[in-house]
PDB file of C-alpha atoms in Angstrom:
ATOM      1  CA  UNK A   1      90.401 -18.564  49.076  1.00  0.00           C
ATOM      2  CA  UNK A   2      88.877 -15.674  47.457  1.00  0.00           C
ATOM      3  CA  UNK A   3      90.684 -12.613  45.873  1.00  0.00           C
ATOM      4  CA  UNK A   4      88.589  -9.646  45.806  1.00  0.00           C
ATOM      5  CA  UNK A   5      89.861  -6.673  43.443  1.00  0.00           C
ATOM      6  CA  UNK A   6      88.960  -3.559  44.990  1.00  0.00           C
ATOM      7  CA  UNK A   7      89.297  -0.083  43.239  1.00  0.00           C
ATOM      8  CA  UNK A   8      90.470   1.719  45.780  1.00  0.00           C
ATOM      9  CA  UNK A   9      92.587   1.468  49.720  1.00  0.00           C
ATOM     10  CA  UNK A  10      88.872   3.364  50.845  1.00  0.00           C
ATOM     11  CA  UNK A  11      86.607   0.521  49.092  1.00  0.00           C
ATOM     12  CA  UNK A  12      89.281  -2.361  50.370  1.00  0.00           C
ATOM     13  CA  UNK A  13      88.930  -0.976  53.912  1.00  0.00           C
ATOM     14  CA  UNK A  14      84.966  -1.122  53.643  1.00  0.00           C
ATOM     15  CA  UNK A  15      85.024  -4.451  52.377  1.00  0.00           C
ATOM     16  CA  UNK A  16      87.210  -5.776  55.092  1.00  0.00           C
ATOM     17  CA  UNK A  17      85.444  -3.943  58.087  1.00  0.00           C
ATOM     18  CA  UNK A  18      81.579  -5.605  56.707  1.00  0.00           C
ATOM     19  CA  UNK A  19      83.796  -8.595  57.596  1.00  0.00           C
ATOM     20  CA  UNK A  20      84.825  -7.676  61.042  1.00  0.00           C
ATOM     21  CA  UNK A  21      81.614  -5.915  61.504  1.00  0.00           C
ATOM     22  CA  UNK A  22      79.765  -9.442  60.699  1.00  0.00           C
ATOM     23  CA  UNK A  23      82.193 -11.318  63.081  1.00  0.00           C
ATOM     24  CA  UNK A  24      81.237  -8.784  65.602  1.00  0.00           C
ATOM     25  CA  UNK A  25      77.366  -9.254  64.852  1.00  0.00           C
ATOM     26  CA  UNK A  26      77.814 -13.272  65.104  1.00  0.00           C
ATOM     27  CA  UNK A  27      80.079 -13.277  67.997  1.00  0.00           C
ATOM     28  CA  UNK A  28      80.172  -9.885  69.973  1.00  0.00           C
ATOM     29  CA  UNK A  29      83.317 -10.437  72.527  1.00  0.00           C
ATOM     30  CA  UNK A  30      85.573 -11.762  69.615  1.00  0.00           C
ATOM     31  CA  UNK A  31      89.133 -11.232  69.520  1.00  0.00           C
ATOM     32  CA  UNK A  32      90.459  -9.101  66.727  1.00  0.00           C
ATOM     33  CA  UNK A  33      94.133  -9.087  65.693  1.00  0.00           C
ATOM     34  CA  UNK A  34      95.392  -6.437  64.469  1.00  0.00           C
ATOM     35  CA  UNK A  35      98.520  -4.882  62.233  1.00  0.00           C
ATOM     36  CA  UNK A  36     100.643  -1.737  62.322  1.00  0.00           C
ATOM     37  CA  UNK A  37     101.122   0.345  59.269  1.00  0.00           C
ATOM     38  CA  UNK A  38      99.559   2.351  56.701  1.00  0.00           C
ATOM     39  CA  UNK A  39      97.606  -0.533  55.041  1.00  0.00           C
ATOM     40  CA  UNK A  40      94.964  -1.564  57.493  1.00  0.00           C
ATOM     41  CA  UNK A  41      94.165   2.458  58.989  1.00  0.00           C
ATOM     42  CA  UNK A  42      91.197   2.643  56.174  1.00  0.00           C
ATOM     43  CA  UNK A  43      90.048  -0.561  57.399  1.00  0.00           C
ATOM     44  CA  UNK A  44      90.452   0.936  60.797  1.00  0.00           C
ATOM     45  CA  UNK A  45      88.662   4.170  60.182  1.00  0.00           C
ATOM     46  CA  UNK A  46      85.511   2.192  58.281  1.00  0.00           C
ATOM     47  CA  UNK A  47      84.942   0.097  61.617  1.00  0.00           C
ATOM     48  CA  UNK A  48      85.136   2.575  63.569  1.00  0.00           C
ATOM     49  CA  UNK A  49      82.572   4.910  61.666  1.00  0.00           C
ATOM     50  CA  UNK A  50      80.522   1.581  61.665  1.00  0.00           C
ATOM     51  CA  UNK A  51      79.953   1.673  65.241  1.00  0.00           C
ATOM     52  CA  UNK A  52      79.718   5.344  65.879  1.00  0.00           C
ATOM     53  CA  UNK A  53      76.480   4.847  63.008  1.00  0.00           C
ATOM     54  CA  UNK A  54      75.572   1.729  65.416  1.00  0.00           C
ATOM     55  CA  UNK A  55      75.898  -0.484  62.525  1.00  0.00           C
ATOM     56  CA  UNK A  56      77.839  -2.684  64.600  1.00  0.00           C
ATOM     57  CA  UNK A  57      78.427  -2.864  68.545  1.00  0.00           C
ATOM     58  CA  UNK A  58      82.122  -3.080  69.425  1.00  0.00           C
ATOM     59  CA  UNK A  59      81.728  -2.433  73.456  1.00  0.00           C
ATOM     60  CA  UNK A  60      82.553  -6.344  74.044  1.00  0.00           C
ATOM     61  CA  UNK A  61      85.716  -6.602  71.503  1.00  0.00           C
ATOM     62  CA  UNK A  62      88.966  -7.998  72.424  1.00  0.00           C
ATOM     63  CA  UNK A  63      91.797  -6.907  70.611  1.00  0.00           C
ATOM     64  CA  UNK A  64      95.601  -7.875  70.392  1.00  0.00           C
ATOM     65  CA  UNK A  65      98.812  -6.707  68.638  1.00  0.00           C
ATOM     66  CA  UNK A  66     100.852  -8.981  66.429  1.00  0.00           C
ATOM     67  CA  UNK A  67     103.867  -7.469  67.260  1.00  0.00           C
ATOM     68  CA  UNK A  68     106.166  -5.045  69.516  1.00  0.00           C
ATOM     69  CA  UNK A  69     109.761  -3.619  69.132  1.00  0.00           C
ATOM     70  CA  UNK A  70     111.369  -4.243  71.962  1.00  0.00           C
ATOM     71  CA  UNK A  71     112.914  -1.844  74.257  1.00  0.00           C
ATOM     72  CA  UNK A  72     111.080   0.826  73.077  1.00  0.00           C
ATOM     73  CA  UNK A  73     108.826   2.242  76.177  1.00  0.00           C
ATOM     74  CA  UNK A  74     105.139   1.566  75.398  1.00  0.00           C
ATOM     75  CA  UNK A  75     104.211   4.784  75.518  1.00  0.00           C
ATOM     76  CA  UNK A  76     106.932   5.855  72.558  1.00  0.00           C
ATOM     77  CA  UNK A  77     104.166   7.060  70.088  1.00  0.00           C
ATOM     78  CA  UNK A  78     105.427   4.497  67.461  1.00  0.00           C
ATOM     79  CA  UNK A  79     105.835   1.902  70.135  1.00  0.00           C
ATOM     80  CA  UNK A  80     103.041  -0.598  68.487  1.00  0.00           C
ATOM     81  CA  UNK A  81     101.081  -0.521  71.584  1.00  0.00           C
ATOM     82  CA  UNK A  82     100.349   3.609  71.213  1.00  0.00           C
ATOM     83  CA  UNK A  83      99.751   2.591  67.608  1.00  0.00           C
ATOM     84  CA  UNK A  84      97.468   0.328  67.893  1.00  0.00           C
ATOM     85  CA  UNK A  85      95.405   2.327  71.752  1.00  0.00           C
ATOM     86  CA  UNK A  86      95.240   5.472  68.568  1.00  0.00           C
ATOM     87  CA  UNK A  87      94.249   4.140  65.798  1.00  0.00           C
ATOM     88  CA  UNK A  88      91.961   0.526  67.050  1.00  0.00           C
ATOM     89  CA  UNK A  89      90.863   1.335  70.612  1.00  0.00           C
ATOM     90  CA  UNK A  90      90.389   4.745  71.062  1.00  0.00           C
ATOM     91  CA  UNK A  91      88.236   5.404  67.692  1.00  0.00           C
ATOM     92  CA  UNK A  92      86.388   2.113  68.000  1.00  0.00           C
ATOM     93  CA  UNK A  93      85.766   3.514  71.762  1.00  0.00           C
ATOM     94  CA  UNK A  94      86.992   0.493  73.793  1.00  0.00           C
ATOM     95  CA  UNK A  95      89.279   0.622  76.872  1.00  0.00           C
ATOM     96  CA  UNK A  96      92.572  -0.729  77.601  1.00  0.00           C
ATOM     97  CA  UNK A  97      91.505  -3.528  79.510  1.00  0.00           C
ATOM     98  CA  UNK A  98      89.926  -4.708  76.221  1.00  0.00           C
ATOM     99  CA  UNK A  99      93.698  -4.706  74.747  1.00  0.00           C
ATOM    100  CA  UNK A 100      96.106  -7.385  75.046  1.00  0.00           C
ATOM    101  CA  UNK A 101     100.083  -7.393  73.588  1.00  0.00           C
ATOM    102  CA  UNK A 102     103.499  -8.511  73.880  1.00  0.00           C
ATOM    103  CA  UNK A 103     105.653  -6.378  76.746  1.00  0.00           C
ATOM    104  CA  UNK A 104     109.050  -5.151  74.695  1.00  0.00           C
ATOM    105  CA  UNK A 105     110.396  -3.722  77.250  1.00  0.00           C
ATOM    106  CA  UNK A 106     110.316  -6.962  79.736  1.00  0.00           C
ATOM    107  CA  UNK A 107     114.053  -7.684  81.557  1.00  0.00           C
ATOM    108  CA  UNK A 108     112.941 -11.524  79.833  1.00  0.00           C
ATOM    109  CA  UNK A 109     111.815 -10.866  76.397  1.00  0.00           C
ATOM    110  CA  UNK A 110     111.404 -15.044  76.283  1.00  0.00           C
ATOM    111  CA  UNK A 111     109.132 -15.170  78.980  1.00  0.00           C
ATOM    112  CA  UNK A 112     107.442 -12.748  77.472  1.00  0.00           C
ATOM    113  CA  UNK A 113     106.732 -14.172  74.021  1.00  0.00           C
ATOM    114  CA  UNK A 114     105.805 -17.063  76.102  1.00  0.00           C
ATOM    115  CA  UNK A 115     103.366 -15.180  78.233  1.00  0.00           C
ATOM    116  CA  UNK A 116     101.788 -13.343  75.534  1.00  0.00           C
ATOM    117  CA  UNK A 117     101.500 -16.624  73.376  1.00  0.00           C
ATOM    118  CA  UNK A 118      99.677 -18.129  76.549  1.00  0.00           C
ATOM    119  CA  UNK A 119      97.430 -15.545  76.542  1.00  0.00           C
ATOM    120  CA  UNK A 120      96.138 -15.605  73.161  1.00  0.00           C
ATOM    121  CA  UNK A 121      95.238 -19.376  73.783  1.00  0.00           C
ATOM    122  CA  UNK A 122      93.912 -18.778  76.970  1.00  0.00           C
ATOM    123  CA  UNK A 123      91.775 -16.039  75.666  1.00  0.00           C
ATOM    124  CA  UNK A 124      90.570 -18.851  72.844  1.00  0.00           C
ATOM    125  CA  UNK A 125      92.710 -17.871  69.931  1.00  0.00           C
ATOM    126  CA  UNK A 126      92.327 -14.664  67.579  1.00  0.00           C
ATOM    127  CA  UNK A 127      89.080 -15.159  65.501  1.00  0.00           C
ATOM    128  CA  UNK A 128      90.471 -12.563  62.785  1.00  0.00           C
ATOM    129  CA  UNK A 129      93.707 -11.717  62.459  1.00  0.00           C
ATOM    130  CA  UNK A 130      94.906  -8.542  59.878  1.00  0.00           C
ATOM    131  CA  UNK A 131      98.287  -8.874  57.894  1.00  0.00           C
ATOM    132  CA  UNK A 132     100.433  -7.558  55.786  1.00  0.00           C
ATOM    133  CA  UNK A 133     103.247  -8.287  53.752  1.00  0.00           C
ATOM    134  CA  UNK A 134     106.301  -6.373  53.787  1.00  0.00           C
ATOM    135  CA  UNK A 135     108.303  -5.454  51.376  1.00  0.00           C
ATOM    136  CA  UNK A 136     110.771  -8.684  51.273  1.00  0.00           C
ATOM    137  CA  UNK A 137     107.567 -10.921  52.061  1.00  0.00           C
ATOM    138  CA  UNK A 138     106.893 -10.869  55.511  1.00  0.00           C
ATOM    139  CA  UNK A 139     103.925 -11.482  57.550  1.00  0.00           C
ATOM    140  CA  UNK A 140     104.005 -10.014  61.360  1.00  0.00           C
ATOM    141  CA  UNK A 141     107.938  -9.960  61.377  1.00  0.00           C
ATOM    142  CA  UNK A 142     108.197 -13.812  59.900  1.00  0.00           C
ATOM    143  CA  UNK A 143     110.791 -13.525  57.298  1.00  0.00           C
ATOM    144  CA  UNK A 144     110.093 -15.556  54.039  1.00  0.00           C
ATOM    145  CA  UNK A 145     112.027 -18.594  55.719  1.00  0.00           C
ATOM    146  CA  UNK A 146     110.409 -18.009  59.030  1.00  0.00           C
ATOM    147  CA  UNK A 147     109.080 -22.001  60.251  1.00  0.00           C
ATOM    148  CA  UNK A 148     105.189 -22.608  59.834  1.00  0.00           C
ATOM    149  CA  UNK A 149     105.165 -24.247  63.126  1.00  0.00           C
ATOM    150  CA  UNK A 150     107.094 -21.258  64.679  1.00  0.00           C
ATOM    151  CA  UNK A 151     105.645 -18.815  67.987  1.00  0.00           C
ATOM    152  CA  UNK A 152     105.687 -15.507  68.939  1.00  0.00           C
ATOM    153  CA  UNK A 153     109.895 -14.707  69.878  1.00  0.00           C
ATOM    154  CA  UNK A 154     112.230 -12.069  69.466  1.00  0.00           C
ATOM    155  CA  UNK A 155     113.286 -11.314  65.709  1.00  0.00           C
ATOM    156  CA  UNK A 156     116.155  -9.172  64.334  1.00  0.00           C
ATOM    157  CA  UNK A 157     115.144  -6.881  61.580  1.00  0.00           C
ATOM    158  CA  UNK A 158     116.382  -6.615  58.215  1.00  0.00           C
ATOM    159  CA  UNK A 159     118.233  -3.658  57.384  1.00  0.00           C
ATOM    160  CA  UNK A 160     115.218  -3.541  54.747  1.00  0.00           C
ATOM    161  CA  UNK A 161     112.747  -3.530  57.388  1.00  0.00           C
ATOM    162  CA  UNK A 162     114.132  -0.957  59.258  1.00  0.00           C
ATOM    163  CA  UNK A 163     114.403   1.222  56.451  1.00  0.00           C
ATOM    164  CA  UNK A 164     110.730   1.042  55.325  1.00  0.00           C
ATOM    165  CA  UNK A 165     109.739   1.642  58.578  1.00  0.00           C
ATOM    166  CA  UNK A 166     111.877   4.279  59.071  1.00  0.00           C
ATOM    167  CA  UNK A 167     109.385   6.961  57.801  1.00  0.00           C
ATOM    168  CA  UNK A 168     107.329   6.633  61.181  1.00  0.00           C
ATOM    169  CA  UNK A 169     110.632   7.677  63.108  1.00  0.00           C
ATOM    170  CA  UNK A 170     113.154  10.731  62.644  1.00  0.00           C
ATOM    171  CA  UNK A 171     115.684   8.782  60.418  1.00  0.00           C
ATOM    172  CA  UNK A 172     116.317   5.178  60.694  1.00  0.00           C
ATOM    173  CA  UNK A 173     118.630   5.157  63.777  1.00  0.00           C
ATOM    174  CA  UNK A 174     115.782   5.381  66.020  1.00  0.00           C
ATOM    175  CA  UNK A 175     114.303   2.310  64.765  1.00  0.00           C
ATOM    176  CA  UNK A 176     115.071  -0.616  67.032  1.00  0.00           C
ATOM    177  CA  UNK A 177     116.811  -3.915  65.606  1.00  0.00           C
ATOM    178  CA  UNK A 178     114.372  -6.311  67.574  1.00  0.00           C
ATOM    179  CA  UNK A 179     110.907  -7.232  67.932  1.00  0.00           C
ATOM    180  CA  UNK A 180     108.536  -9.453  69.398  1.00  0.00           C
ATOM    181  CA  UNK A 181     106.412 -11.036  67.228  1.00  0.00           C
ATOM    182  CA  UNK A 182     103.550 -13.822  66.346  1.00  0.00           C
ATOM    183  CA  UNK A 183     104.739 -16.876  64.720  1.00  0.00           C
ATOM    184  CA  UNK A 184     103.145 -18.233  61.923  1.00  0.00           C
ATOM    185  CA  UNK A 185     102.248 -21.044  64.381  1.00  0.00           C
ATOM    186  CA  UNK A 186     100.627 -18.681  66.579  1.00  0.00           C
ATOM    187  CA  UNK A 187      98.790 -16.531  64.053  1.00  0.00           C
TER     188      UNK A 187
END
């Protein structure tokens, strides 16, 4: 492992995007997984001015989510899915069809973690995968005593979690108690 102290969120996001941008060089059709959140949108905004320079060619990029709340309809504009087609796929100019994520608002929520899991494999695993840690130490929605070995499944949220992420809703009511997520197995 190798920590890299950055001065700034601007020259963090730089750093990181070279990185994707090199995957993308060595292996154009990779599959990037992404987060939700402040954190990784300067990270998002220096790949995408990377390929509108042509730095880097995106056009064969996969990309999938590494979580959902569930019941909220995809096209909520904090459902993760609308996060994710704003600020990854539209400004790196790829399509839907180039997107792949867990449905929250299946009748079988189960089924679906299952699906989504089979996906990922089938589509040859993620080759980078963003994270980052919330406030009490999670990674997707894995709480600190979340299994190594676990898969993606529905997760209640902390009353913590809902309240930091609160600030991308109207007051914290609106934020759901459930999501799908990754498990560290899967990710």
């Amino acid at each position: 492992m190798e920590v890299v102290i950055v001065p700034d969120s601007a020259a963090g996001g730089e750093l990181i995007a070279e990185a994707m941008a090199d995957l993308l060089r060595r292996k154009p059709d990779a599959l990037l997984g992404v987060a939700t959140g402040s954190t990784p949108l300067p990270i998002y905004e220096a790949l995408a001015a990377k390929v509108r320079s042509a730095d880097v060619d995106a056009s064969r990029a996969r990309i999938c989510q590494l979580d959902e709340y569930v019941g909220l309809p995809s096209g909520h504009p904090e459902s993760y899915r609308s996060v994710v087609l704003r600020e990854v796929i539209e400004p790196l100019g790829l399509t839907e069809s180039s997107f792949m994520g867990p449905d929250g608002t299946a009748d079988d929520v189960a089924a679906a973690c299952e699906a989504y899991d089979r996906a990922l494999a089938e589509a040859g695993g993620v080759d980078l995968q963003l994270l980052g840690i919330g406030t009490d130490g999670h990674i997707g929605f894995n709480e600190p005593c979340s299994s190594l070995a676990s898969r993606t499944r529905i997760k209640t949220l902390t009353e913590q979690t809902r309240q930091d992420n609160a600030r991308f809703f109207d007051s914290v009511d609106e934020v759901p108690h459930h999501v799908i997520t990754q498990g560290i197995g899967t990710i």
